[in-house]
Coordinates of C-alpha atoms in Angstrom, one line a residue:
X8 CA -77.2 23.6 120.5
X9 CA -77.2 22.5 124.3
X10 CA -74.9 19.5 124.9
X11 CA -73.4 18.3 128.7
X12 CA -70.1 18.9 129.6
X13 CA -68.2 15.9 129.2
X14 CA -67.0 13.9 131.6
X15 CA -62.8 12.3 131.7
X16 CA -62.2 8.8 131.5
X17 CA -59.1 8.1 133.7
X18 CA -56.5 9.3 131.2
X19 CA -57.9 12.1 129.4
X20 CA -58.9 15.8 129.9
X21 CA -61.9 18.4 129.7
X22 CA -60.6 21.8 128.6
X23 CA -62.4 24.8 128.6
X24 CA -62.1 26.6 124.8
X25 CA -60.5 29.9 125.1
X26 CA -59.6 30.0 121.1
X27 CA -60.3 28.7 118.0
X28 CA -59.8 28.3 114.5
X29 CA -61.7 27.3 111.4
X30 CA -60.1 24.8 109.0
X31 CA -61.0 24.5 105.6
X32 CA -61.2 20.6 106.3
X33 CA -64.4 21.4 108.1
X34 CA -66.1 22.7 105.4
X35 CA -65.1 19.7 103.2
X36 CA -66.9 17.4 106.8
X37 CA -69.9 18.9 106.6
X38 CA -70.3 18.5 102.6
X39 CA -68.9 14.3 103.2
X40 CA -65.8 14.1 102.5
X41 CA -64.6 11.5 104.9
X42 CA -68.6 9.9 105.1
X43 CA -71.7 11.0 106.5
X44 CA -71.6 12.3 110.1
X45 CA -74.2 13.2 112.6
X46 CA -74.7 15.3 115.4
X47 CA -70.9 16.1 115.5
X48 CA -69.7 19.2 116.8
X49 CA -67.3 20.8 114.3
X50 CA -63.9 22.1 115.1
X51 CA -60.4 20.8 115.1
X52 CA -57.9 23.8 116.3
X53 CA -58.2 25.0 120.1
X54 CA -56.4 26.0 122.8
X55 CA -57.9 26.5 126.3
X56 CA -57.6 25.8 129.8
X57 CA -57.9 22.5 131.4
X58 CA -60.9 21.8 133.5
X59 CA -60.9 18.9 134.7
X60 CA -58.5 15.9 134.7
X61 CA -58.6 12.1 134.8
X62 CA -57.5 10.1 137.9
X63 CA -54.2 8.7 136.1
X64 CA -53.4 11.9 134.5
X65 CA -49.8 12.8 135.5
X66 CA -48.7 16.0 133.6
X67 CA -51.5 18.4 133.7
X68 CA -53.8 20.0 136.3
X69 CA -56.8 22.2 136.5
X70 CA -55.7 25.9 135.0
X71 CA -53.1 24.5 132.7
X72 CA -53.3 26.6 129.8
X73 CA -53.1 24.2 126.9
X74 CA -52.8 23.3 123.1
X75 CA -54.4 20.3 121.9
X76 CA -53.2 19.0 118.3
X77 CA -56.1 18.5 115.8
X78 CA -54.7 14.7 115.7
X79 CA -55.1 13.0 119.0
X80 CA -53.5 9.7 118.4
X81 CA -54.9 6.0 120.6
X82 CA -50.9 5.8 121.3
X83 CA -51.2 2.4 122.7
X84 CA -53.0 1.4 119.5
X85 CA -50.5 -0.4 116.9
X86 CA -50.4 2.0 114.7
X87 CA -48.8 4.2 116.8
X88 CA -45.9 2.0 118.0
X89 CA -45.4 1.1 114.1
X90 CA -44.5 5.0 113.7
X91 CA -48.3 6.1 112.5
X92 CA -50.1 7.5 115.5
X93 CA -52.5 9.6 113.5
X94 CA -53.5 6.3 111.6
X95 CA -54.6 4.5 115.5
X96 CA -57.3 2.7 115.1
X97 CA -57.7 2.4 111.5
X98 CA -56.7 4.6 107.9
X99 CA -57.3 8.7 109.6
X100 CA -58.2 7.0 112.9
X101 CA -56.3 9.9 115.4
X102 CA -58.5 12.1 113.5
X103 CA -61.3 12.3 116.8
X104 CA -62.2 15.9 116.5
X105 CA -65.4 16.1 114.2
X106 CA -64.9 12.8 112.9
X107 CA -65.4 10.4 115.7
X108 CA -66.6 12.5 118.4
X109 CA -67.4 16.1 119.4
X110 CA -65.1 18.9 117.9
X111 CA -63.6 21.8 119.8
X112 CA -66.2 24.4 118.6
X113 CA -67.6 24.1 122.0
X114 CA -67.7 25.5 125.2
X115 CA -65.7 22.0 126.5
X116 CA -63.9 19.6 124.7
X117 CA -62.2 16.4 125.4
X118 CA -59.3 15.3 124.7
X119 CA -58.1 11.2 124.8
X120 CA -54.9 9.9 126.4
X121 CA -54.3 13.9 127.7
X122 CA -50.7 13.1 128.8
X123 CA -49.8 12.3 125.3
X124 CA -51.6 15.0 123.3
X125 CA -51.6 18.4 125.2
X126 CA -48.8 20.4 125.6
X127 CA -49.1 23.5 128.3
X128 CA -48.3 26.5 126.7
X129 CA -45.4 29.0 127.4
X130 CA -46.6 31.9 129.4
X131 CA -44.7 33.9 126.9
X132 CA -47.0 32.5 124.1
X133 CA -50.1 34.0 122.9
X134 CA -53.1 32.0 122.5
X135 CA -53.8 33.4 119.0
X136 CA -50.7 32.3 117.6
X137 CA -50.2 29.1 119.7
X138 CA -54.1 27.7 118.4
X139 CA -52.4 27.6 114.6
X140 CA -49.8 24.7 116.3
X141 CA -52.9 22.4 116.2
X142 CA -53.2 22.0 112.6
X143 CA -51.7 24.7 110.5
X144 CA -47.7 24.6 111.6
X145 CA -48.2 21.0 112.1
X146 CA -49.7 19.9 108.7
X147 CA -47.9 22.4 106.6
X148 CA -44.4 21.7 108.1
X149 CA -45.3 17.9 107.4
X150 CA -45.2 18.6 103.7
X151 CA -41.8 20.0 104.1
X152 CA -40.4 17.0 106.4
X153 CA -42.0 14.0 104.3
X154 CA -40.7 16.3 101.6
X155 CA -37.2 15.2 101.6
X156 CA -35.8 18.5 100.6
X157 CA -32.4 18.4 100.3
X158 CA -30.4 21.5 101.6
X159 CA -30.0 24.0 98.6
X160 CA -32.5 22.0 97.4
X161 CA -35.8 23.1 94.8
X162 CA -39.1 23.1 96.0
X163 CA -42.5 24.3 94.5
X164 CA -45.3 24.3 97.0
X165 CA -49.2 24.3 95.0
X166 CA -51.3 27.0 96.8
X167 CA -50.8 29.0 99.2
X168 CA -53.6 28.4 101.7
X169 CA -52.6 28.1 105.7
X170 CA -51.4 25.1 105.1
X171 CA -49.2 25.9 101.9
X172 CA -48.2 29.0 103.6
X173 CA -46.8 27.3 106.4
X174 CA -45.3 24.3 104.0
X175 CA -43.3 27.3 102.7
X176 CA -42.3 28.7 105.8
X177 CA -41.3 24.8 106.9
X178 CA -39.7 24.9 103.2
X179 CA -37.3 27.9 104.3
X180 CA -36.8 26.4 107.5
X181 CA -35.9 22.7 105.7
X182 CA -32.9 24.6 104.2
X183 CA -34.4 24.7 100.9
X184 CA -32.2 26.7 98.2
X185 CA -35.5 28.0 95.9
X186 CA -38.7 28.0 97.7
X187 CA -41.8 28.6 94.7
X188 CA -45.3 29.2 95.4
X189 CA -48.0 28.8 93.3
X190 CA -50.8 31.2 94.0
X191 CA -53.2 33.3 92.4
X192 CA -54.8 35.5 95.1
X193 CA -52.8 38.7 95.4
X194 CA -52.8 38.6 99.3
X195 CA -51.9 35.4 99.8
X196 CA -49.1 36.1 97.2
X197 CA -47.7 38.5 99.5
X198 CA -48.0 36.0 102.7
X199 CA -46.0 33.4 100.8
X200 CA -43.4 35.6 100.2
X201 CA -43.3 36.9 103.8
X202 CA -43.1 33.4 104.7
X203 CA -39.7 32.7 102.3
X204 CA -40.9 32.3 98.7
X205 CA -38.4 33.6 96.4
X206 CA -40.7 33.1 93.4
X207 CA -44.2 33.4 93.1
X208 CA -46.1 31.5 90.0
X209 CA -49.6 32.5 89.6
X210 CA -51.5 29.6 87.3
X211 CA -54.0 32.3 86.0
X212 CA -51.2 34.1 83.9
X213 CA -48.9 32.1 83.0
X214 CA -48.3 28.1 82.8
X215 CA -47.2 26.8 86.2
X216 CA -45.2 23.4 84.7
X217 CA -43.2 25.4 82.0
X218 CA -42.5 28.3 84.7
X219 CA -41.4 25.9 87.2
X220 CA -39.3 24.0 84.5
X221 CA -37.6 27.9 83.2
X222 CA -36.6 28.5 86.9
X223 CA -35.2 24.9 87.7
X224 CA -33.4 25.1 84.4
X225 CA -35.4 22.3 83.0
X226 CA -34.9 19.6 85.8
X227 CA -37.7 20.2 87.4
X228 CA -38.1 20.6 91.6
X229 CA -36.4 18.4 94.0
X230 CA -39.9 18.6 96.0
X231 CA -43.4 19.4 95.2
X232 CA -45.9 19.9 98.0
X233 CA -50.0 19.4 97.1
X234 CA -51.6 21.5 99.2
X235 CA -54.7 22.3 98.5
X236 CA -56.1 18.7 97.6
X237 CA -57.2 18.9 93.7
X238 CA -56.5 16.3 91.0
X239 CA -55.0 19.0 88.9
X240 CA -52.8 20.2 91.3
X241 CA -51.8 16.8 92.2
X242 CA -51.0 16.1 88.6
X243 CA -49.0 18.7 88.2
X244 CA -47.0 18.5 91.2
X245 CA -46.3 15.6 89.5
X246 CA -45.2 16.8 86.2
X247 CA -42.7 19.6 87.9
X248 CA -41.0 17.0 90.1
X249 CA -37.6 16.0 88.9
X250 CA -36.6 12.0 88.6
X251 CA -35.4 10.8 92.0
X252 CA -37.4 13.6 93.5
X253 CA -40.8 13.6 95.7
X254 CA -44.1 14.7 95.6
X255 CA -45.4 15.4 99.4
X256 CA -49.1 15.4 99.7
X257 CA -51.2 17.6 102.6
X258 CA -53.9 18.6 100.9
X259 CA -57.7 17.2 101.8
X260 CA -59.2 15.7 98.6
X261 CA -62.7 16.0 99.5
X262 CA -63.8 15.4 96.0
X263 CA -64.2 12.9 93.4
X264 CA -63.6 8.8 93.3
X265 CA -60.2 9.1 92.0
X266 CA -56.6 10.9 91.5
X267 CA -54.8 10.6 88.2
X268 CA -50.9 10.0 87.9
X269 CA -49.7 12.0 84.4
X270 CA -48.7 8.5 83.0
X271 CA -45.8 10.1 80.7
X272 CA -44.3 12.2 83.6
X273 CA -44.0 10.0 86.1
X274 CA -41.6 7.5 83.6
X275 CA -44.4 5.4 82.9
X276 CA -43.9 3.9 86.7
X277 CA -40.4 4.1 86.8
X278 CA -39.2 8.1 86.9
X279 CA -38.0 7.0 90.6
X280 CA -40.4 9.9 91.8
X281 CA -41.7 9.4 95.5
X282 CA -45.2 10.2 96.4
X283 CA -45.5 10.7 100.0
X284 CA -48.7 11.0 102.0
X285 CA -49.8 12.3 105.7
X286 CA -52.0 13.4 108.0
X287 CA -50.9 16.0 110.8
X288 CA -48.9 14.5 113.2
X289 CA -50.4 14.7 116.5
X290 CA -48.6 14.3 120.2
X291 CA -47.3 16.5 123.2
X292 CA -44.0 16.5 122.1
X293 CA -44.8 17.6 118.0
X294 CA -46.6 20.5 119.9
X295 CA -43.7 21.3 122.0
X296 CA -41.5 21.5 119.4
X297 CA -43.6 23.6 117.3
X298 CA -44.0 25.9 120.4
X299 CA -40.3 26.4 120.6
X300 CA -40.2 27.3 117.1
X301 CA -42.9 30.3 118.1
X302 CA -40.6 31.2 121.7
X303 CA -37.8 31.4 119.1
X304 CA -39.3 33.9 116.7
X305 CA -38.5 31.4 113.7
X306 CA -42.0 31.6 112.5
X307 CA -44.6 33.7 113.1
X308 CA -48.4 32.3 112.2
X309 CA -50.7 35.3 113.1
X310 CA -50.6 37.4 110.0
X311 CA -52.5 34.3 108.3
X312 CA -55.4 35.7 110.7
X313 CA -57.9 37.6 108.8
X314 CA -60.7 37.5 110.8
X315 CA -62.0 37.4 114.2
X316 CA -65.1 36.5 115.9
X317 CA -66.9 35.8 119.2
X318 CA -68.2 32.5 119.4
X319 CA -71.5 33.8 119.1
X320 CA -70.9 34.9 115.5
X321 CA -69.9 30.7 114.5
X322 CA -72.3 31.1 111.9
X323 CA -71.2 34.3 110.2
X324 CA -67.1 32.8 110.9
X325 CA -68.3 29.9 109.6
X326 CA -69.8 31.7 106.5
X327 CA -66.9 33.9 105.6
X328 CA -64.7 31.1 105.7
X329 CA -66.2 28.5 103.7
X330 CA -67.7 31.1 100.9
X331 CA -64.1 32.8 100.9
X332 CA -65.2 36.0 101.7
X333 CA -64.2 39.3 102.3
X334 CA -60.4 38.4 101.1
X335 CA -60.1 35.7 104.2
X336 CA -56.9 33.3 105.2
X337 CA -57.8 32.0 108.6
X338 CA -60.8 32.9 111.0
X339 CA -60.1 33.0 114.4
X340 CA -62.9 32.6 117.4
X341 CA -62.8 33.8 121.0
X342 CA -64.8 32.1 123.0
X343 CA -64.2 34.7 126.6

């Protein structure tokens, strides 16, 4: 469909989309998951170059290359000066993209207080691996921070999506002694072990909790990431979590009224077991930092990319990645 360009209010930004990517978290928009929407456009995860600027933007200019986090945070909101910039505005309200407003899958997008939530890109960066910084690096590596893993420490991450694949990489990176992934699809097996899984559990052979409990010698994990968003993953990340350890949700449940707590595993209430909850941090500096970490060679995003199409073939992208076709991980879009 044919939409203007937007226009900048004083402190934002309209950048031109040079790449995209196609989040599972779309899928679960378009089906309701966070409420009826209309007339959105879709997309969360773009780089581009910036068009035009606001009058009181400071630190960009027209043909800055840049990365735009999926989470673009009010950061003068109160929220945001309590410490929770992608709840501004209300509970998900720095989610903008596809939510509130127009999403990246566009030829334009805008992007709100610009100085605060676009980070130019490296000229020794690729746009196909900086685009997965938007929500990918950022949302998995958040399960591994509000993880608490302990150096040395066990973790078990529940599937092994983008996101769970990077929660293990961020996992590794944490310092984290045993790294277990939970996965049944053969080639996403093999990513999670590329990405620093010593041990791969797949729940269609065997019984994740009693695996998980042979290879923490009973105890249980120090830190169990939900990553795919399912009651009965969230259950049993419960279950395989140790007393005194935490259970770090990133996965989008997009389904159902309710998610049950395993009443005798968690102590009955009082197992001391933390359950911990986010949504991708957003901000020019988180982007920066996860920029480094791609400079630095410390992680390296693109073999998640299965597939790529030219913006003209959104529907068919679109397709293959919400059917799960043709094997996919990621889908990536090029829009010149």
């Amino acid at each position: 469909m044919e939409k203007p360009v937007p226009e900048p209010g004083p402190a934002d930004v309209i950048v031109r989309t040079t790449t995209a990517l196609i989040c599972t978290s779309d899928t679960h928009t378009v089906r309701g998951g966070i409420g009826p929407r209309e007339n959105l456009t879709l997309g969360h995860e773009a780089v581009g170059i910036v068009h035009t600027v606001g009058s009181d933007v400071a630190c960009l200019r027209p043909g800055d290359r840049v990365l735009s986090g999926a989470i673009t945070p009010d950061w003068g909101d109160p929220a945001s000066q309590n410490g929770f910039p992608s709840q501004s505005g209300g509970p998900l309200g720095g989610f903008k993209f596809a939510n509130s407003k127009d999403g990246v899958f566009a030829e334009y997008f805008h992007v709100n207080d610009a100085d605060a939530n676009l980070a130019v890109i490296p000229d020794d960066v690729a746009d196909e691996a900086a685009v997965h910084c938007a929500d990918m690096l950022s949302t998995g590596f958040m399960g591994a921070e509000k993880g608490n893993i302990p150096i040395g420490g066990t973790v078990a991450i529940l599937a092994q999506g983008p996101v769970g694949l990077m929660a293990t990489a961020g996992a590794r990176l944490r310092g984290a002694g045993l790294v277990v992934g939970v996965e049944s699809v053969a080639q996403r097996q093999a990513l999670a072990r590329r990405y620093g899984a010593d041990e791969v559990v797949d729940f269609t052979s065997v019984d994740v909790v009693e695996r998980i409990l042979e290879l923490t010698g009973g105890e249980g994990v120090d830190t169990a990431i939900e990553a795919l968003g399912a009651d009965i993953t969230f259950q049993t990340a419960v279950k395989i979590t140790k007393p005194g350890g935490t259970v770090s949700v990133v996965g989008y449940f997009g389904d159902g009224e309710f998610v049950r707590i395993p009443r005798v595993e968690w102590g009955v209430g009082m197992a001391d077991k933390t359950i911990n909850t986010g949504l991708c941090p957003g901000g020019r500096l988180r982007m920066q930092r996860l920029l480094r970490l791609l400079r630095a060679g410390r992680v390296d995003p693109t073999p998640m990319t299965t597939h790529t199409f030219a913006f003209d073939d959104m529907e068919r992208a679109f397709e293959v990645s919400d059917k799960k076709l043709e094997d996919v991980v990621k889908v990536l879009i090029r829009f010149e």
